C-alpha angles and dihedrals in degrees: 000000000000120000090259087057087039091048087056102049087052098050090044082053089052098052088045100059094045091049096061097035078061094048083056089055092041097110094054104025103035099138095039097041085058094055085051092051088048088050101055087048100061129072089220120061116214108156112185093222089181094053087058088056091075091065124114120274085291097073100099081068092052083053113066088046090052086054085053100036084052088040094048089045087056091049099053096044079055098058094045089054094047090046089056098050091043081049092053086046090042099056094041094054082057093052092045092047098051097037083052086051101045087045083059094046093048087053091052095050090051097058095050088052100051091040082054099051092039085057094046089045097049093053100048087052091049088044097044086044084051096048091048106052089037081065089047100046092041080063095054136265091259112046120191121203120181109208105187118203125231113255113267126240092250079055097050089044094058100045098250112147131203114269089197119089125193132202118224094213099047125062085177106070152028143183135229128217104225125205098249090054088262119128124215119206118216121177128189137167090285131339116204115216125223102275088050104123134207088277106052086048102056088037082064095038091044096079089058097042090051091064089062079073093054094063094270137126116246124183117184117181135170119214126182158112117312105274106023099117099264090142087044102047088050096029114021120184127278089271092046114020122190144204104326102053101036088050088062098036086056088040089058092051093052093049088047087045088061108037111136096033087047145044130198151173119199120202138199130215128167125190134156122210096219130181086334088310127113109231121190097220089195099058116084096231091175100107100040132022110279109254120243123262122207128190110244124191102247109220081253099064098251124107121257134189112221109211102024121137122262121182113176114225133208109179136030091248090062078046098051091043090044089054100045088055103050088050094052091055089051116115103248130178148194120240137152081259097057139001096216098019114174102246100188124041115252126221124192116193127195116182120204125208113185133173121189103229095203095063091000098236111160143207136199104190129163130214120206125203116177142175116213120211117251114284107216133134121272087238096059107053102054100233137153140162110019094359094057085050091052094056103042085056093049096043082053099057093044085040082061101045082047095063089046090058100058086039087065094034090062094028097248115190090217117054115187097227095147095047080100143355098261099053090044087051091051098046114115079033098064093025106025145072087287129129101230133193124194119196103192100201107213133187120216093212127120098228101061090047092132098044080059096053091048097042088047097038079054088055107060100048089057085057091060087053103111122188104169120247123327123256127228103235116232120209122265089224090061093118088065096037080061093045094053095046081048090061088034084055091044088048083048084055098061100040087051089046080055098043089056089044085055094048093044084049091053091040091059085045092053083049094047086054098041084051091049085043091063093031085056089053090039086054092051094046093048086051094049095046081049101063087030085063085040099054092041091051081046094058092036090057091044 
């Protein structure tokens, strides 16, 4: 029974009892009892006082019923509208409980769902990082890809025909068309045939430059005979562009791909080796003589370069400006090899600093692209003066990674990495924790026959080279990096310490109300007591 149904028993109570207290008065006060029955039955109480004037000598005792009958009407007009007022309070205070309590649960259910998808996230990254570099690493550390150019048209015009043979159903081998009618069979990690465009070779090196991302170190040269297409295969042209820009502008996708789970700066360096002498390619050394680079042994046991230009990047076009200067500003040559033959090698350096916003690891990484200067022999290309120069210098300097190579090959313990710059520059690349990519640039003609063989005799030794599986590279400001998630948990703290104050605080809101709540129903009860004990000394007195 709620207060309203209470309120109308007691006010038919009270009628009932005034009713026959008037019957018993029927015989004396019959006009005046009837004015009285006329006055409980109404919700509105009007009593004519003048009219009970007219009674007989009894009416000073109809009187003083009529004032408590009028008394006892107002009060209970009163209560009811008090009952209805503490109702209206009273369901609003229930509304205003559960949909504060739903609003906490829904927070609560919120949280677990994000942890939980934090958690499952975390995991299918680590395990998609850990399948993709498992493919990388099963096909070795050093990969080695022979990419062959198409015949010329002075080729063509002299008769000369292709000595490679390809097998349409094989990209991992070729054959080569000796002099004395033999063949000799090489096989790589892929080998792209003459009508190979830009595309079908970065689909095959993507899958290397993305580690450099995931905190590890990735080298990608290119070696070969004077006019193979070394330049073309890492630089293109404008129309068709190679290695080089299509390695930043994926770089750039990926980066954009994981915004919001990682940071990163990317980072640009250009430097030639030239005739045993480090060159910033990025520094305009027209107005004073360009300063002199040495190699340093960084404290994490990569070379580094102090002084060298670094210019941070944000978009491909930078990139592609960037690029084009730094080519311009390459040593190039003339020689009956080539009419604009590279004379020095190019190394292009991005460096990679990433930091992971979800546990805050970081990673500083580097990824090498370089473009080796043509390896002939000096007999063939018809130099002298400067140019001879030139060559000795750079057969040197492939005579030297050479003799690295074979040094790896048979597990030598001393490499001769200082035996030349170059080989000094790529070292943690051929002998380290580095994930390295060869291109052996090949020409199908006849006449360089013996440049192939040698070119392709080079490369696979560099494919039995084994390292071991590559490292991710942590950042050697790593200490600070942990000093500064040590303040970011101790901010968490914090925030976590004010979150729980706010939900205690809401907590002894959600109890204040609950205890207004009950002293709201005690109130309604005590009034309706009240007029139930009213009405009862009423008809008692009656």
């Amino acid at each position: 029974m709620d207060g309203y149904q209470m309120m109308e028993m007691l006010s038919e109570e009270f009628h009932r009892i005034c009713l026959g207290s008037s019957k018993k008065r029927s015989a004396l006060y019959s006009t005046g009892c009837e004015k009285v029955n006329g006055c409980t039955n109404s919700d509105d109480v009007n009593v004519d006082v003048n009219g009970v004037q007219e009674f007989s000598p009894g009416q000073g005792q109809v009187l003083p019923i009529l004032e408590k009958v009028i008394h006892l009407s107002t009060t209970v007009q009163e209560l009811k509208r008090q009952h209805s007022t503490l109702s209206g309070e009273m369901s609003g205070l229930k509304t205003s409980f559960f949909a504060d309590t739903e609003v906490i649960n829904a927070l609560q259910h919120l949280s677990e769902d994000h942890e939980r998808l934090r958690l499952k996230f975390l995991k299918v990254s680590s395990e998609r990082k850990q399948l993709y570099n498992e493919v990388v690493e099963l096909k070795g550390n050093i990969r080695v890809f022979c990419r062959c150019r198409p015949l010329n048209m002075v080729e063509i015009g002299n008769g000369l025909g292709s000595v490679i043979e390809f097998d349409p159903s094989q990209d991992h081998e070729l054959q080569v068309n000796c002099s004395d009618s033999s063949k000799k069979q090489f096989k790589f990690d892929h080998v792209f045939k003459p009508e190979d465009n830009q595309e079908a070779v970065f689909a095959q090196t993507k899958p290397v430059v993305v580690s450099v991302l995931d905190g590890y170190n990735v080298c990608i040269f290119a070696y070969g005979q004077t006019g193979t297409g070394k330049t073309f295969t890492m630089e293109g042209t404008e129309g068709n562009r190679g290695v080089n820009y299509r390695t930043l502008e994926e770089l750039f996708r990926a980066v954009e791909d994981r915004r919001g789970i990682m940071r990163y700066e990317l980072s640009v360096s250009i430097l030639e080796v030239y005739n045993e002498k480090i060159k910033d390619l990025l520094v305009d050394s027209s107005d004073e003589p360009p300063k002199k680079l040495e190699i340093k042994q960084a404290a994490e046991g990569t070379q580094e370069v102090p002084g060298l230009v670094e210019i941070r990047v944000y978009s491909t076009a930078e990139v592609w400006e960037i690029l084009r200067s730094g080519s311009r500003a390459r040593s190039v040559g003339s020689t009956s090899a080539n009419e604009l033959s590279s004379r020095s090698h190019c190394l292009l350096r991005v460096t990679v600093k990433g930091e992971n916003i979800l546990d805050g690891h970081t990673t500083r990484s580097h990824l090498w692209m370089v473009d080796l200067a043509g390896s002939e022999r000096v007999g063939r290309i018809d130099v002298e003066g400067d140019r001879l120069k030139e060559s000795q210098f750079i057969n040197k300097s492939l005579s030297a990674l050479g003799d690295v190579i074979s040094a790896l090959a048979s597990k030598t313990a001393h490499v001769p990495y200082r035996n030349s710059k170059l080989t000094h520059m790529l070292q943690s690349s051929l002998g380290g924790d580095c994930k390295t990519l060869m291109f052996v640039q090949v020409s199908p003609s006849a006449a360089d026959l013996g440049e192939t063989l040698c070119s392709l005799n080079f490369a696979s030794r560099v494919r039995g080279i084994e390292n071991g599986p590559a490292r991710k590279q942590a950042d050697v400001s790593e200490l600070f990096k942990y000093k500064q998630m040590v303040e970011k948990l101790k901010q968490e703290e914090k925030e976590t310490r004010k979150l729980q104050d706010n939900l205690q605080s809401l907590q002894l809101k959600l109890g204040a109300r609950e205890h207004a709540y009950k002293s709201l129903q005690e109130k309604v009860w005590t009034n309706l007591l009240y007029g139930y004990s009213l009405s009862t000394s009423v008809s008692w007195r009656c």
